[in-house]
Short mmCIF file of C-alpha atoms and ligand atoms in Angstrom, two decimals:
data_model
loop_
_atom_site.label_atom_id
_atom_site.label_comp_id
_atom_site.label_asym_id
_atom_site.label_seq_id
_atom_site.Cartn_x
_atom_site.Cartn_y
_atom_site.Cartn_z
CA MET A 1 15.84 -24.57 10.92
CA THR A 2 19.61 -24.41 11.46
CA ALA A 3 22.24 -23.23 9.02
CA HIS A 4 24.68 -25.97 8.04
CA ASN A 5 27.82 -23.84 7.80
CA ASN A 6 28.90 -21.48 10.52
CA PRO A 7 27.81 -17.83 10.15
CA ALA A 8 31.29 -16.56 9.26
CA THR A 9 31.54 -19.01 6.35
CA ILE A 10 28.07 -18.10 5.10
CA LEU A 11 28.88 -14.38 5.27
CA ALA A 12 32.04 -14.99 3.27
CA GLN A 13 30.05 -16.92 0.66
CA LEU A 14 27.44 -14.15 0.45
CA GLN A 15 30.16 -11.54 0.12
CA LYS A 16 31.69 -13.52 -2.70
CA ILE A 17 28.40 -13.27 -4.59
CA VAL A 18 27.51 -9.61 -4.00
CA GLY A 19 30.90 -8.04 -3.27
CA GLU A 20 32.08 -6.39 -0.08
CA HIS A 21 29.82 -3.34 -0.59
CA GLY A 22 26.80 -5.55 -1.11
CA ILE A 23 26.46 -6.69 2.46
CA LEU A 24 25.75 -5.03 5.82
CA THR A 25 26.26 -6.71 9.15
CA ASP A 26 27.06 -4.02 11.69
CA GLN A 27 25.03 -1.21 13.24
CA ASP A 28 24.17 0.12 9.75
CA ALA A 29 22.09 -2.99 9.17
CA SER A 30 19.74 -2.31 12.07
CA VAL A 31 17.51 0.12 10.14
CA HIS A 32 16.64 -2.81 7.86
CA TYR A 33 15.64 -4.99 10.80
CA GLN A 34 12.83 -2.77 12.04
CA ASP A 35 9.65 -1.76 10.26
CA ARG A 36 8.77 1.86 9.71
CA ARG A 37 5.97 1.90 12.25
CA GLY A 38 8.39 0.60 14.90
CA ARG A 39 6.13 -2.32 15.58
CA TYR A 40 8.11 -5.30 14.33
CA SER A 41 11.81 -6.08 14.55
CA GLY A 42 14.18 -9.02 14.53
CA GLN A 43 17.79 -9.88 13.91
CA ALA A 44 19.38 -11.35 10.80
CA LEU A 45 22.76 -12.62 9.73
CA ALA A 46 23.11 -9.75 7.24
CA VAL A 47 21.37 -7.44 4.81
CA VAL A 48 22.37 -8.45 1.30
CA PHE A 49 22.16 -6.02 -1.64
CA PRO A 50 22.39 -7.81 -5.00
CA THR A 51 22.80 -5.80 -8.20
CA THR A 52 21.67 -8.41 -10.74
CA THR A 53 19.07 -11.15 -11.07
CA GLN A 54 21.89 -13.68 -11.31
CA GLN A 55 23.19 -12.55 -7.94
CA VAL A 56 19.70 -12.85 -6.44
CA ALA A 57 19.48 -16.40 -7.79
CA GLN A 58 22.89 -17.30 -6.37
CA VAL A 59 22.03 -15.86 -2.95
CA VAL A 60 18.75 -17.80 -2.90
CA SER A 61 20.49 -21.04 -3.93
CA LEU A 62 23.05 -20.58 -1.17
CA CYS A 63 20.32 -19.91 1.40
CA VAL A 64 18.36 -22.99 0.31
CA ALA A 65 21.47 -25.16 0.62
CA GLN A 66 22.16 -23.72 4.06
CA GLY A 67 18.56 -23.70 5.36
CA ILE A 68 18.56 -19.92 5.80
CA ALA A 69 15.29 -17.97 5.59
CA ILE A 70 15.11 -15.01 3.18
CA ILE A 71 13.24 -11.78 3.92
CA PRO A 72 12.76 -9.80 0.67
CA GLN A 73 12.85 -6.06 1.25
CA GLY A 74 12.29 -2.97 -0.88
CA GLY A 75 11.86 0.48 0.67
CA ASN A 76 10.72 -1.04 3.99
CA THR A 77 7.65 1.20 4.10
CA GLY A 78 5.12 -1.63 4.35
CA MET A 79 2.45 -1.43 7.03
CA CYS A 80 2.19 -5.04 8.17
CA GLY A 81 5.69 -6.13 9.20
CA GLY A 82 6.26 -8.20 6.04
CA SER A 83 9.66 -6.75 5.15
CA VAL A 84 11.62 -7.31 8.36
CA PRO A 85 13.13 -10.38 10.04
CA LEU A 86 11.09 -12.38 12.50
CA ALA A 87 11.68 -11.83 16.20
CA ALA A 88 13.84 -14.36 18.06
CA SER A 89 10.67 -15.63 19.77
CA ASP A 90 9.54 -16.99 16.41
CA GLN A 91 12.54 -19.35 16.46
CA MET A 92 13.16 -19.40 12.75
CA GLY A 93 16.91 -20.01 12.89
CA GLU A 94 19.15 -17.95 10.63
CA GLN A 95 17.63 -15.32 8.33
CA ILE A 96 18.94 -12.77 5.86
CA VAL A 97 17.29 -9.64 4.56
CA LEU A 98 17.54 -9.51 0.76
CA ASN A 99 17.20 -5.85 -0.14
CA LEU A 100 16.56 -5.02 -3.81
CA SER A 101 17.35 -1.29 -3.64
CA ARG A 102 20.55 -1.53 -5.69
CA MET A 103 18.66 -3.14 -8.58
CA ASN A 104 17.17 0.18 -9.64
CA ARG A 105 17.63 0.46 -13.39
CA VAL A 106 14.96 1.57 -15.82
CA CYS A 107 15.82 -1.03 -18.45
CA ASN A 108 13.60 -0.01 -21.31
CA ILE A 109 10.69 2.22 -22.27
CA ASP A 110 8.57 1.32 -25.28
CA GLU A 111 6.61 4.48 -26.07
CA ILE A 112 4.58 2.79 -28.81
CA ASN A 113 3.65 -0.21 -26.69
CA TYR A 114 3.07 2.06 -23.69
CA THR A 115 5.25 -0.08 -21.43
CA MET A 116 8.35 0.29 -19.30
CA THR A 117 10.63 -2.42 -17.99
CA VAL A 118 12.10 -1.61 -14.59
CA GLU A 119 14.06 -3.42 -11.94
CA ALA A 120 12.40 -4.12 -8.61
CA GLY A 121 14.51 -1.62 -6.68
CA CYS A 122 13.41 1.41 -8.72
CA THR A 123 11.55 3.75 -6.43
CA LEU A 124 8.01 4.53 -7.46
CA GLN A 125 9.02 8.15 -7.94
CA GLN A 126 11.90 7.13 -10.23
CA ALA A 127 9.51 5.08 -12.37
CA LYS A 128 6.97 7.91 -12.55
CA LEU A 129 9.64 10.42 -13.57
CA ALA A 130 11.08 8.12 -16.22
CA ALA A 131 7.60 7.79 -17.74
CA GLU A 132 7.07 11.54 -17.66
CA GLN A 133 10.32 12.11 -19.53
CA VAL A 134 8.86 10.35 -22.57
CA ASN A 135 5.49 12.03 -22.22
CA ARG A 136 3.83 9.03 -20.61
CA TYR A 137 2.22 8.43 -17.22
CA PHE A 138 2.59 5.69 -14.62
CA PRO A 139 -0.45 6.14 -12.40
CA LEU A 140 0.20 4.38 -9.07
CA GLY A 141 -0.71 7.13 -6.58
CA LEU A 142 1.20 6.73 -3.31
CA SER A 143 2.54 10.25 -3.29
CA ALA A 144 3.16 10.35 0.49
CA ILE A 145 5.74 7.61 0.12
CA ALA A 146 6.70 7.46 -3.59
CA ALA A 147 10.31 8.53 -3.02
CA GLU A 148 10.91 5.61 -0.64
CA CYS A 149 8.81 2.64 -1.72
CA GLU A 150 10.02 0.48 -4.60
CA ILE A 151 8.33 -1.21 -7.53
CA GLY A 152 9.12 -4.69 -6.12
CA GLY A 153 7.44 -3.72 -2.84
CA ASN A 154 4.50 -2.10 -4.66
CA LEU A 155 4.01 -5.30 -6.64
CA SER A 156 4.45 -7.60 -3.67
CA THR A 157 1.85 -5.69 -1.63
CA ASN A 158 -0.37 -5.06 -4.68
CA ALA A 159 -0.36 -1.42 -3.60
CA GLY A 160 -3.38 0.83 -4.13
CA GLY A 161 -3.35 4.55 -3.35
CA VAL A 162 -5.47 7.43 -4.56
CA ASN A 163 -5.88 6.70 -8.28
CA VAL A 164 -7.21 3.15 -8.10
CA LEU A 165 -10.73 4.16 -9.10
CA ARG A 166 -9.43 5.20 -12.52
CA TYR A 167 -6.40 2.97 -13.16
CA GLY A 168 -6.74 -0.01 -10.81
CA MET A 169 -4.28 -1.42 -8.29
CA MET A 170 -0.69 -2.43 -8.95
CA ARG A 171 -1.92 -5.80 -10.22
CA ASP A 172 -3.75 -3.99 -13.01
CA LEU A 173 -0.64 -2.08 -14.02
CA VAL A 174 1.65 -5.01 -14.83
CA LEU A 175 2.15 -7.03 -17.99
CA GLY A 176 5.15 -9.18 -17.11
CA LEU A 177 7.48 -10.23 -14.30
CA GLU A 178 10.84 -11.84 -13.75
CA VAL A 179 10.97 -13.77 -10.48
CA VAL A 180 13.65 -15.73 -8.65
CA LEU A 181 11.82 -18.76 -7.30
CA PRO A 182 12.42 -20.16 -3.80
CA ASP A 183 14.68 -22.87 -5.26
CA GLY A 184 16.92 -20.32 -6.98
CA ARG A 185 15.62 -20.81 -10.54
CA ILE A 186 14.80 -17.69 -12.56
CA TRP A 187 11.34 -17.48 -14.14
CA ASN A 188 11.43 -15.07 -17.06
CA GLY A 189 7.86 -13.90 -17.58
CA LEU A 190 8.88 -10.47 -18.89
CA ARG A 191 6.20 -10.35 -21.57
CA SER A 192 4.82 -7.04 -22.68
CA LEU A 193 1.59 -8.38 -24.17
CA ARG A 194 -1.87 -7.09 -23.57
CA LYS A 195 -3.37 -10.34 -24.76
CA ASP A 196 -1.92 -13.72 -23.81
CA ASN A 197 -4.31 -16.56 -23.04
CA THR A 198 -1.80 -19.38 -22.85
CA GLY A 199 -2.79 -21.00 -19.60
CA TYR A 200 -2.52 -19.86 -15.99
CA ASP A 201 -1.37 -16.27 -15.62
CA LEU A 202 1.49 -17.02 -13.23
CA LYS A 203 2.51 -13.43 -12.59
CA HIS A 204 -0.60 -12.91 -10.49
CA LEU A 205 0.65 -15.50 -7.98
CA PHE A 206 3.60 -13.28 -7.10
CA ILE A 207 1.71 -9.97 -7.06
CA GLY A 208 0.36 -9.41 -3.56
CA ALA A 209 2.27 -12.45 -2.23
CA GLU A 210 4.35 -10.22 0.07
CA GLY A 211 7.55 -12.03 -0.85
CA THR A 212 6.35 -15.45 0.31
CA LEU A 213 6.54 -17.16 -3.10
CA GLY A 214 9.67 -15.68 -4.66
CA ILE A 215 11.62 -12.53 -5.30
CA ILE A 216 10.43 -10.17 -8.01
CA THR A 217 13.50 -8.81 -9.79
CA THR A 218 12.12 -7.00 -12.86
CA ALA A 219 8.69 -5.97 -14.13
CA VAL A 220 7.05 -4.74 -17.32
CA LEU A 221 4.65 -1.97 -16.31
CA LYS A 222 1.81 -0.43 -18.28
CA LEU A 223 2.05 3.23 -19.19
CA PHE A 224 -0.77 5.65 -19.97
CA PRO A 225 -1.08 8.93 -21.87
CA ARG A 226 0.27 11.85 -19.90
CA LEU A 227 -2.40 14.02 -18.30
CA GLN A 228 -2.50 17.61 -19.47
CA ALA A 229 -5.47 18.99 -17.57
CA GLN A 230 -6.35 18.56 -13.95
CA THR A 231 -8.74 20.16 -11.51
CA THR A 232 -9.25 19.62 -7.79
CA ALA A 233 -12.25 20.30 -5.57
CA ILE A 234 -12.72 20.11 -1.85
CA VAL A 235 -16.29 19.39 -0.91
CA ALA A 236 -17.90 19.48 2.52
CA VAL A 237 -20.55 16.76 2.68
CA ARG A 238 -23.17 16.05 5.30
CA ASP A 239 -22.17 12.43 5.88
CA ALA A 240 -20.62 9.32 4.36
CA THR A 241 -23.89 8.42 2.62
CA THR A 242 -23.77 11.74 0.77
CA ALA A 243 -20.14 11.03 -0.14
CA VAL A 244 -20.87 7.69 -1.83
CA ASN A 245 -23.95 9.07 -3.59
CA LEU A 246 -21.85 11.98 -4.84
CA LEU A 247 -19.26 9.52 -6.11
CA ALA A 248 -21.93 7.66 -8.10
CA HIS A 249 -23.18 10.98 -9.52
CA LEU A 250 -19.67 12.10 -10.53
CA ARG A 251 -19.01 8.79 -12.23
CA ALA A 252 -22.16 9.26 -14.26
CA THR A 253 -21.43 12.90 -15.13
CA CYS A 254 -17.62 12.99 -15.43
CA GLY A 255 -16.87 9.42 -16.48
CA ASP A 256 -13.24 8.32 -16.60
CA ARG A 257 -11.99 11.81 -15.89
CA LEU A 258 -12.71 11.14 -12.23
CA SER A 259 -9.22 10.23 -10.96
CA ALA A 260 -9.38 10.52 -7.17
CA PHE A 261 -12.17 10.62 -4.61
CA GLU A 262 -10.89 10.61 -1.03
CA ILE A 263 -12.73 11.16 2.23
CA ILE A 264 -11.31 13.03 5.23
CA SER A 265 -13.10 13.13 8.58
CA ARG A 266 -12.91 16.01 11.05
CA SER A 267 -10.64 14.04 13.41
CA CYS A 268 -8.06 13.66 10.58
CA LEU A 269 -8.10 17.36 9.79
CA ASN A 270 -7.63 18.24 13.45
CA LEU A 271 -4.56 15.97 13.62
CA VAL A 272 -3.01 17.34 10.44
CA LEU A 273 -3.64 20.97 11.40
CA ARG A 274 -2.08 20.32 14.83
CA HIS A 275 1.05 18.50 13.69
CA ILE A 276 1.89 19.40 10.10
CA PRO A 277 3.33 22.88 9.49
CA ASP A 278 1.79 25.15 6.90
CA THR A 279 -1.60 23.46 6.74
CA HIS A 280 -4.89 25.33 6.89
CA GLU A 281 -8.58 24.64 7.51
CA PRO A 282 -10.19 24.50 4.03
CA PHE A 283 -13.52 26.11 4.99
CA THR A 284 -14.50 28.78 7.51
CA THR A 285 -16.93 26.29 9.03
CA LYS A 286 -15.39 23.22 10.66
CA TYR A 287 -17.30 20.52 8.80
CA GLU A 288 -17.36 16.90 9.94
CA TRP A 289 -16.72 15.33 6.52
CA GLN A 290 -14.85 16.55 3.46
CA VAL A 291 -14.12 14.89 0.14
CA LEU A 292 -11.16 15.64 -2.09
CA ILE A 293 -11.83 15.15 -5.79
CA ASP A 294 -9.55 15.19 -8.85
CA LEU A 295 -10.67 15.26 -12.46
CA ALA A 296 -7.99 14.87 -15.14
CA ASP A 297 -7.82 14.57 -18.91
CA VAL A 298 -5.17 13.93 -21.54
CA LEU A 299 -6.53 16.85 -23.57
CA PRO A 300 -5.46 20.31 -22.41
CA ILE A 301 -9.03 21.44 -21.83
CA PRO A 302 -10.59 23.32 -18.91
CA LEU A 303 -12.30 20.93 -16.50
CA GLU A 304 -13.40 23.32 -13.77
CA GLN A 305 -16.81 24.02 -15.26
CA SER A 306 -17.65 20.32 -15.71
CA LEU A 307 -16.78 19.68 -12.09
CA ARG A 308 -18.70 22.75 -10.89
CA ASP A 309 -21.78 21.71 -12.90
CA ALA A 310 -21.59 18.17 -11.57
CA LEU A 311 -21.36 19.39 -7.99
CA ASN A 312 -24.15 21.94 -8.47
CA THR A 313 -26.52 19.39 -10.00
CA PHE A 314 -26.00 16.83 -7.24
CA GLY A 315 -28.60 18.20 -4.86
CA ASP A 316 -29.00 17.73 -1.13
CA GLY A 317 -26.01 16.85 1.07
CA VAL A 318 -23.22 18.95 -0.42
CA LEU A 319 -22.77 21.67 2.22
CA GLU A 320 -20.13 23.80 0.53
CA PHE A 321 -17.37 23.35 -2.05
CA PHE A 322 -14.39 25.10 -3.58
CA ILE A 323 -12.61 24.40 -6.84
CA ALA A 324 -8.88 25.09 -6.71
CA PRO A 325 -8.03 28.27 -8.66
CA ASP A 326 -4.48 26.98 -9.28
CA THR A 327 -2.16 24.03 -8.69
CA HIS A 328 -0.77 25.70 -5.57
CA GLN A 329 -4.20 25.58 -3.89
CA ALA A 330 -4.79 22.01 -5.09
CA ALA A 331 -1.45 20.96 -3.57
CA ALA A 332 -2.35 22.66 -0.28
CA TRP A 333 -5.58 20.62 -0.02
CA TRP A 334 -3.82 17.41 -1.03
CA LYS A 335 -1.26 18.12 1.67
CA LEU A 336 -4.06 17.74 4.21
CA ARG A 337 -4.81 14.26 2.86
CA LYS A 338 -1.24 13.05 2.31
CA HIS A 339 -0.09 13.79 5.84
CA ILE A 340 -2.88 12.12 7.80
CA SER A 341 -0.85 8.97 8.38
CA GLU A 342 2.21 10.91 9.55
CA ALA A 343 0.15 13.27 11.76
CA GLN A 344 -1.56 10.37 13.45
CA LYS A 345 1.81 8.70 14.09
CA ILE A 346 3.09 11.89 15.74
CA GLU A 347 -0.02 12.05 17.93
CA GLY A 348 0.48 8.52 19.27
CA ILE A 349 -0.45 4.92 18.71
CA SER A 350 -3.81 3.95 17.24
CA ILE A 351 -5.31 0.64 16.20
CA LYS A 352 -5.11 0.90 12.42
CA HIS A 353 -7.58 -0.82 10.13
CA ASP A 354 -7.36 -0.88 6.34
CA VAL A 355 -10.69 -2.36 5.33
CA SER A 356 -12.91 -2.48 2.28
CA VAL A 357 -16.60 -3.08 1.72
CA PRO A 358 -18.74 -2.63 -1.39
CA ILE A 359 -18.87 1.13 -2.02
CA SER A 360 -22.64 1.11 -1.47
CA ARG A 361 -22.08 -0.20 2.09
CA VAL A 362 -19.34 2.18 3.27
CA ALA A 363 -21.71 4.40 5.24
CA GLU A 364 -23.29 1.37 6.87
CA PHE A 365 -19.84 0.11 7.87
CA ILE A 366 -18.88 3.43 9.43
CA SER A 367 -22.10 3.77 11.36
CA LEU A 368 -22.08 0.16 12.64
CA ALA A 369 -18.39 0.29 13.60
CA ASN A 370 -18.71 3.69 15.29
CA ALA A 371 -21.73 2.54 17.30
CA ALA A 372 -20.08 -0.70 18.40
CA LEU A 373 -16.87 1.05 19.47
CA MET A 374 -18.60 3.92 21.23
CA GLN A 375 -20.73 1.55 23.21
CA GLN A 376 -17.61 -0.07 24.69
CA TYR A 377 -15.26 2.93 24.70
CA PRO A 378 -17.41 6.08 25.02
CA ASP A 379 -14.48 8.51 24.67
CA VAL A 380 -12.94 6.79 21.63
CA ARG A 381 -11.54 9.08 18.90
CA ILE A 382 -11.94 7.58 15.44
CA VAL A 383 -9.78 8.77 12.58
CA ILE A 384 -11.55 7.89 9.34
CA PHE A 385 -10.09 8.61 5.92
CA GLY A 386 -9.12 7.09 2.65
CA HIS A 387 -10.08 5.73 -0.67
CA ILE A 388 -13.87 5.85 -0.40
CA GLY A 389 -13.90 5.81 -4.21
CA ASP A 390 -12.78 2.16 -3.92
CA GLY A 391 -14.79 1.31 -0.80
CA ASN A 392 -11.45 1.29 1.09
CA ILE A 393 -11.55 3.03 4.46
CA HIS A 394 -8.66 3.60 6.87
CA TYR A 395 -10.39 3.37 10.24
CA ASN A 396 -8.07 4.10 13.15
CA PRO A 397 -9.46 4.39 16.69
CA SER A 398 -7.50 5.54 19.76
CA LEU A 399 -8.27 7.19 23.09
CA PRO A 400 -7.14 10.78 23.62
CA ASP A 401 -5.92 10.10 27.16
CA ALA A 402 -2.46 8.48 26.97
CA THR A 403 -2.86 6.15 29.95
CA LYS A 404 -6.30 4.99 28.85
CA ASN A 405 -4.94 4.60 25.31
CA ASN A 406 -2.29 2.13 26.51
CA VAL A 407 -5.06 -0.03 27.97
CA PHE A 408 -7.04 0.34 24.73
CA ILE A 409 -4.05 -0.68 22.58
CA ALA A 410 -3.54 -3.73 24.79
CA GLN A 411 -7.05 -4.74 23.76
CA SER A 412 -6.26 -4.58 20.03
CA ALA A 413 -7.31 -8.18 19.44
CA GLN A 414 -10.83 -7.55 20.79
CA VAL A 415 -11.12 -4.22 18.94
CA ASN A 416 -9.98 -5.85 15.71
CA GLN A 417 -12.48 -8.63 16.08
CA LEU A 418 -15.28 -6.16 16.66
CA ILE A 419 -14.38 -4.18 13.51
CA TYR A 420 -13.53 -7.17 11.33
CA ASP A 421 -16.73 -9.02 12.21
CA ILE A 422 -18.69 -6.02 10.96
CA VAL A 423 -16.56 -5.80 7.80
CA HIS A 424 -17.06 -9.53 7.21
CA SER A 425 -20.83 -9.29 7.72
CA LEU A 426 -20.92 -6.62 4.98
CA GLY A 427 -18.99 -8.82 2.52
CA GLY A 428 -15.76 -6.85 3.02
CA SER A 429 -12.04 -7.48 3.39
CA ILE A 430 -9.88 -7.00 6.51
CA SER A 431 -6.96 -5.84 4.36
CA ALA A 432 -7.85 -3.73 1.36
CA GLU A 433 -4.39 -2.55 0.28
CA HIS A 434 -1.70 -3.05 2.95
CA GLY A 435 -1.55 -6.86 2.96
CA LEU A 436 -1.29 -9.33 5.83
CA GLY A 437 2.42 -9.59 6.69
CA GLN A 438 2.86 -10.55 10.34
CA LEU A 439 0.08 -8.24 11.45
CA LYS A 440 -2.96 -10.09 10.14
CA ARG A 441 -1.70 -13.58 9.36
CA ASN A 442 -3.62 -15.10 12.25
CA GLU A 443 -6.75 -13.02 11.91
CA ILE A 444 -7.21 -13.83 8.23
CA ARG A 445 -7.91 -17.44 9.20
CA HIS A 446 -11.20 -16.38 10.74
CA TYR A 447 -12.36 -14.54 7.63
CA LYS A 448 -11.27 -16.66 4.66
CA SER A 449 -12.87 -20.02 4.06
CA ALA A 450 -10.96 -23.16 5.05
CA LEU A 451 -10.84 -24.03 1.35
CA GLU A 452 -9.17 -20.74 0.40
CA ILE A 453 -6.58 -21.14 3.19
CA GLU A 454 -5.96 -24.72 2.06
CA LEU A 455 -5.40 -23.64 -1.55
CA MET A 456 -3.03 -20.87 -0.42
CA ASN A 457 -1.08 -23.33 1.73
CA ASN A 458 -0.86 -25.78 -1.19
CA ILE A 459 0.55 -23.10 -3.50
CA LYS A 460 3.08 -22.09 -0.85
CA GLN A 461 4.09 -25.72 -0.26
CA MET A 462 4.47 -26.36 -4.00
CA LEU A 463 6.72 -23.36 -4.64
CA ASP A 464 8.53 -23.18 -1.30
CA PRO A 465 8.54 -26.65 0.29
CA ASN A 466 11.30 -25.68 2.74
CA ASN A 467 9.35 -22.61 3.93
CA LEU A 468 12.38 -20.36 3.60
CA MET A 469 10.83 -17.54 1.55
CA ASN A 470 9.57 -14.93 4.04
CA PRO A 471 8.26 -17.55 6.49
CA LYS A 472 5.47 -16.76 8.96
CA LYS A 473 4.25 -13.89 6.82
CA VAL A 474 0.79 -14.00 5.18
CA LEU A 475 0.25 -17.69 6.07
P1 FAD B 1 8.59 -3.20 1.64
O1 FAD B 1 7.94 -2.54 2.80
O2 FAD B 1 10.06 -3.27 1.66
O3 FAD B 1 8.01 -4.67 1.50
C1 FAD B 1 6.63 -4.93 1.52
C2 FAD B 1 6.39 -6.43 1.31
O4 FAD B 1 6.82 -6.81 0.01
C3 FAD B 1 7.19 -7.32 2.26
O5 FAD B 1 6.43 -8.46 2.55
C4 FAD B 1 8.42 -7.69 1.48
O6 FAD B 1 8.97 -8.92 1.89
C5 FAD B 1 7.88 -7.77 0.07
N1 FAD B 1 8.82 -7.39 -0.99
C6 FAD B 1 9.44 -6.20 -1.16
N2 FAD B 1 10.16 -6.20 -2.30
C7 FAD B 1 10.00 -7.43 -2.86
C8 FAD B 1 10.48 -8.06 -4.04
N3 FAD B 1 11.26 -7.43 -4.90
N4 FAD B 1 10.10 -9.33 -4.30
C9 FAD B 1 9.30 -10.01 -3.44
N5 FAD B 1 8.82 -9.46 -2.30
C10 FAD B 1 9.16 -8.19 -2.02
N6 FAD B 1 -0.07 1.34 0.50
C11 FAD B 1 -1.11 1.42 -0.33
O7 FAD B 1 -1.47 0.41 -0.94
N7 FAD B 1 -1.77 2.60 -0.52
C12 FAD B 1 -1.41 3.75 0.11
O8 FAD B 1 -2.03 4.78 -0.08
C13 FAD B 1 -0.28 3.70 0.96
N8 FAD B 1 0.16 4.80 1.58
C14 FAD B 1 1.22 4.72 2.43
C15 FAD B 1 1.60 5.88 3.10
C16 FAD B 1 2.63 5.82 4.02
C17 FAD B 1 3.04 7.09 4.73
C18 FAD B 1 3.31 4.59 4.25
C19 FAD B 1 4.43 4.50 5.23
C20 FAD B 1 2.93 3.43 3.57
C21 FAD B 1 1.86 3.47 2.68
N9 FAD B 1 1.42 2.34 2.00
C22 FAD B 1 0.36 2.43 1.15
C23 FAD B 1 1.96 0.99 2.27
C24 FAD B 1 2.55 0.36 1.01
O9 FAD B 1 2.27 -1.02 0.95
C25 FAD B 1 3.98 0.48 0.84
O10 FAD B 1 4.42 1.77 1.15
C26 FAD B 1 4.62 0.03 -0.48
O11 FAD B 1 3.82 -0.56 -1.48
C27 FAD B 1 5.64 -1.00 -0.10
O12 FAD B 1 6.78 -0.84 -0.88
P2 FAD B 1 8.22 -1.06 -0.25
O13 FAD B 1 9.18 -1.02 -1.36
O14 FAD B 1 8.46 -0.15 0.88
O15 FAD B 1 8.10 -2.56 0.29
C1 MLT B 2 -3.00 6.21 3.04
O1 MLT B 2 -3.94 6.01 2.29
O2 MLT B 2 -2.65 7.36 3.38
C2 MLT B 2 -2.23 5.03 3.52
O3 MLT B 2 -2.71 3.82 3.13
C3 MLT B 2 -1.55 5.15 4.81
C4 MLT B 2 -2.30 4.76 6.03
O4 MLT B 2 -3.24 3.99 5.99
O5 MLT B 2 -1.89 5.20 7.11
ZN1 ZN B 3 -4.38 4.05 1.79
#
């Protein structure tokens, strides 16, 4: 692909659309060209910051006319390299980064309909606060990153987080979308209806599409009643089997009040305690597995006793537990969970896996994957944590010795295949919540049927025949 006009002319045309403050080309642009993990980077003609949907549409039309690829970008916190330009070796010709961060208005909140309409560049935190101000709740639970990631990015990755077991993923939290299509037309699907069976539900095409089918500019999000009671427990469990059995028990005894159920292995705790200031071992004994549990209710009622009773009636496998006496203690335990990703990054590179299997098969996955890895790499250290309440495990092996770890990382493809083959054999997914981006676009071909890949390619071809909308991502 080659741009028809010379770069200076194109930059002038872009500047005419978004204004001189709406475009970055110098050193300041470089932060937008590299992903947060430092794994993917490329160069682009410019980073463009539109402030309206009309401007987005004009930028897209210009790019289509000039054969320029568009990389949609929100907070650039994604884990799979979807939000940054392709490297020169991918030979894609000219690209621009289209960053939505300046489109950050909360347009409307309908307290009776329990909905809010927000622009794509609103941070998740901004959206959550706006809901709180009218005594409502927006439940997407990515607290480690909420101040940076944006609603457009959350939608485009179909983000998950810690409250999925109660409220669902981002896909479940949306009623309507406005999207600029790859040909520059604006699709206004900003409906705020809970019931609408009038044909294909097009919004779902764009959710989780990682910017490959169009640019989400505005969304109607579902709101929920604000929570007024919350209690947190940290529970030491014998093993992952106990954890999933406990989850089933809590669902039966606590119902929809169960809002988070996260697992933390010993290796995670060691990393957090080593690298994150002001963190503390939760028990006197150093247990191998701990589970962090939240119950919450919209009524201002005490929940501690219900949780205590549920934990006491569970039976064998719960080794010890504490219920937080106050929100300060609850926050201290959640700090251990929230900072695992950061602590592991500080420690060094690992081979990250974000996988899911049916909840009933999580323990089987962990034991099969551990055995297979240990057989080949006896001193492997495996950091296991995540959303066990959704069957979604973050499974990140590395070797403690730096030199050996470099060799291990160089074998990522073989390690991935070993893990993903096990996941696949258990009916699981190789990307539960982070998407495919550049990271898994090749691997997914081994795990989805040829028919599914064909249908995905057909949809892409129909909406984006010039392959200019985030090319070489996902597909
Ligand atoms: P970006 O990174 O900018 O973009 C992500 C993808 O969406 C890219 O493909 C991009 O092209 C596309 N995109 C962005 N905006 C638009 C738009 N408006 N229209 C079309 N396409 C667009 N994810 C989880 O699911 N659960 C977690 O618990 C979780 N925890 C995290 C913790 C940390 C510390 C970090 C760094 C990340 C975590 N993530 C988690 C990853 C998560 O996917 C992202 O943080 C977030 O959803 C992406 O939002 P963003 O605005 O940063 O998007
Ligand atoms: C999390 O659950 O903390 C995230 O998805 C981040 C990660 O996997 O590192
Ligand atoms: Zn996660």
